[in-house]
Amino acid sequence: MHYFALATFDRDVLIAKEIVARRRNYTYPTGFANVQSYLDVRGGRAVIHFETDSAESILRYTADWPELTFDVFPVVPSETAWEAYLERTQ
């Protein structure tokens, strides 16, 4: 299943440098695939698009980055996304 994670962190130059440096050599948990990720150039935020079938790998990934606060959202396939949204709003 695909997920988006919005990660926030302190807007500190040293923290941002540490995150970027660690990310280059980071080994993802088993069954966790980083599809794409983006770091806000102004600092303080990152968006991670990943795929996994295990909640355990999500917990492991978020635990490996203690300086980040994560909000994780499942991604609904586009052909059914609107129907899923309508069911929740009615």
PDB file of C-alpha atoms in Angstrom:
ATOM      1  CA  MET A   1       0.000   0.000   0.000  1.00  0.00           C
ATOM      2  CA  HIS A   2       1.185   3.532  -0.718  1.00  0.00           C
ATOM      3  CA  TYR A   3       1.428   6.254   1.936  1.00  0.00           C
ATOM      4  CA  PHE A   4       2.387   9.888   2.221  1.00  0.00           C
ATOM      5  CA  ALA A   5       4.187  11.098   5.303  1.00  0.00           C
ATOM      6  CA  LEU A   6       4.461  14.751   6.199  1.00  0.00           C
ATOM      7  CA  ALA A   7       7.478  15.156   8.431  1.00  0.00           C
ATOM      8  CA  THR A   8       8.183  18.314  10.381  1.00  0.00           C
ATOM      9  CA  PHE A   9      11.312  19.316  12.239  1.00  0.00           C
ATOM     10  CA  ASP A  10      12.887  22.380  13.824  1.00  0.00           C
ATOM     11  CA  ARG A  11      14.059  25.008  11.362  1.00  0.00           C
ATOM     12  CA  ASP A  12      17.656  24.657  12.382  1.00  0.00           C
ATOM     13  CA  VAL A  13      20.452  24.562   9.808  1.00  0.00           C
ATOM     14  CA  LEU A  14      22.379  21.936  11.767  1.00  0.00           C
ATOM     15  CA  ILE A  15      19.359  19.612  12.004  1.00  0.00           C
ATOM     16  CA  ALA A  16      18.657  19.989   8.276  1.00  0.00           C
ATOM     17  CA  LYS A  17      22.284  19.175   7.420  1.00  0.00           C
ATOM     18  CA  GLU A  18      22.191  16.129   9.706  1.00  0.00           C
ATOM     19  CA  ILE A  19      18.967  14.848   8.083  1.00  0.00           C
ATOM     20  CA  VAL A  20      20.354  15.245   4.573  1.00  0.00           C
ATOM     21  CA  ALA A  21      23.659  13.582   5.477  1.00  0.00           C
ATOM     22  CA  ARG A  22      22.001  10.614   7.221  1.00  0.00           C
ATOM     23  CA  ARG A  23      19.478  10.164   4.411  1.00  0.00           C
ATOM     24  CA  ARG A  24      22.238   9.543   1.859  1.00  0.00           C
ATOM     25  CA  ASN A  25      23.403   6.385   3.646  1.00  0.00           C
ATOM     26  CA  TYR A  26      20.152   5.319   5.306  1.00  0.00           C
ATOM     27  CA  THR A  27      19.104   1.672   4.948  1.00  0.00           C
ATOM     28  CA  TYR A  28      15.321   1.367   4.751  1.00  0.00           C
ATOM     29  CA  PRO A  29      13.511  -1.311   6.782  1.00  0.00           C
ATOM     30  CA  THR A  30      12.622  -4.596   5.095  1.00  0.00           C
ATOM     31  CA  GLY A  31       9.537  -4.216   2.926  1.00  0.00           C
ATOM     32  CA  PHE A  32       9.743  -0.391   2.924  1.00  0.00           C
ATOM     33  CA  ALA A  33      10.299   1.388  -0.390  1.00  0.00           C
ATOM     34  CA  ASN A  34      10.789   5.148  -0.647  1.00  0.00           C
ATOM     35  CA  VAL A  35       9.081   6.078  -3.922  1.00  0.00           C
ATOM     36  CA  GLN A  36       9.961   9.789  -3.747  1.00  0.00           C
ATOM     37  CA  SER A  37      10.723  12.323  -1.069  1.00  0.00           C
ATOM     38  CA  TYR A  38      11.039  16.076  -0.992  1.00  0.00           C
ATOM     39  CA  LEU A  39      12.703  18.387   1.498  1.00  0.00           C
ATOM     40  CA  ASP A  40      11.324  21.919   1.826  1.00  0.00           C
ATOM     41  CA  VAL A  41      14.112  24.307   0.828  1.00  0.00           C
ATOM     42  CA  ARG A  42      13.037  26.753   3.525  1.00  0.00           C
ATOM     43  CA  GLY A  43      13.431  23.986   6.090  1.00  0.00           C
ATOM     44  CA  GLY A  44      11.110  22.482   8.630  1.00  0.00           C
ATOM     45  CA  ARG A  45       9.203  20.052   6.383  1.00  0.00           C
ATOM     46  CA  ALA A  46       9.603  16.970   4.258  1.00  0.00           C
ATOM     47  CA  VAL A  47       7.133  14.943   2.181  1.00  0.00           C
ATOM     48  CA  ILE A  48       7.819  11.242   1.796  1.00  0.00           C
ATOM     49  CA  HIS A  49       5.908   8.980  -0.620  1.00  0.00           C
ATOM     50  CA  PHE A  50       6.543   5.373   0.313  1.00  0.00           C
ATOM     51  CA  GLU A  51       5.174   1.891  -0.223  1.00  0.00           C
ATOM     52  CA  THR A  52       4.904  -0.916   2.325  1.00  0.00           C
ATOM     53  CA  ASP A  53       2.567  -3.685   3.391  1.00  0.00           C
ATOM     54  CA  SER A  54       3.635  -3.681   7.019  1.00  0.00           C
ATOM     55  CA  ALA A  55       2.782  -1.275   9.817  1.00  0.00           C
ATOM     56  CA  GLU A  56       5.877  -2.620  11.551  1.00  0.00           C
ATOM     57  CA  SER A  57       8.162  -1.164   8.864  1.00  0.00           C
ATOM     58  CA  ILE A  58       6.413   2.214   9.172  1.00  0.00           C
ATOM     59  CA  LEU A  59       7.042   2.184  12.932  1.00  0.00           C
ATOM     60  CA  ARG A  60      10.673   1.217  12.403  1.00  0.00           C
ATOM     61  CA  TYR A  61      11.183   3.976   9.820  1.00  0.00           C
ATOM     62  CA  THR A  62       9.636   6.690  12.009  1.00  0.00           C
ATOM     63  CA  ALA A  63      11.624   5.483  15.049  1.00  0.00           C
ATOM     64  CA  ASP A  64      14.868   5.851  13.088  1.00  0.00           C
ATOM     65  CA  TRP A  65      14.215   9.601  12.728  1.00  0.00           C
ATOM     66  CA  PRO A  66      13.532  10.836  16.298  1.00  0.00           C
ATOM     67  CA  GLU A  67      14.020  14.504  15.395  1.00  0.00           C
ATOM     68  CA  LEU A  68      11.083  14.349  12.952  1.00  0.00           C
ATOM     69  CA  THR A  69       7.377  14.392  13.742  1.00  0.00           C
ATOM     70  CA  PHE A  70       5.379  12.304  11.255  1.00  0.00           C
ATOM     71  CA  ASP A  71       1.796  12.494  10.010  1.00  0.00           C
ATOM     72  CA  VAL A  72       1.175   9.406   7.850  1.00  0.00           C
ATOM     73  CA  PHE A  73      -1.716   9.154   5.364  1.00  0.00           C
ATOM     74  CA  PRO A  74      -2.705   6.175   3.210  1.00  0.00           C
ATOM     75  CA  VAL A  75      -3.038   6.887  -0.501  1.00  0.00           C
ATOM     76  CA  VAL A  76      -6.324   5.867  -2.129  1.00  0.00           C
ATOM     77  CA  PRO A  77      -6.111   4.753  -5.796  1.00  0.00           C
ATOM     78  CA  SER A  78      -7.248   7.553  -8.097  1.00  0.00           C
ATOM     79  CA  GLU A  79     -10.062   5.612  -9.743  1.00  0.00           C
ATOM     80  CA  THR A  80     -11.789   5.111  -6.368  1.00  0.00           C
ATOM     81  CA  ALA A  81     -10.568   8.141  -4.442  1.00  0.00           C
ATOM     82  CA  TRP A  82     -13.563  10.361  -5.108  1.00  0.00           C
ATOM     83  CA  GLU A  83     -16.064   7.659  -4.081  1.00  0.00           C
ATOM     84  CA  ALA A  84     -14.117   7.001  -0.847  1.00  0.00           C
ATOM     85  CA  TYR A  85     -14.118  10.723  -0.081  1.00  0.00           C
ATOM     86  CA  LEU A  86     -17.863  11.095  -0.754  1.00  0.00           C
ATOM     87  CA  GLU A  87     -18.731   8.183   1.555  1.00  0.00           C
ATOM     88  CA  ARG A  88     -16.952   9.900   4.461  1.00  0.00           C
ATOM     89  CA  THR A  89     -18.494  13.325   3.899  1.00  0.00           C
ATOM     90  CA  GLN A  90     -22.125  12.226   3.643  1.00  0.00           C
TER      91      GLN A  90
END
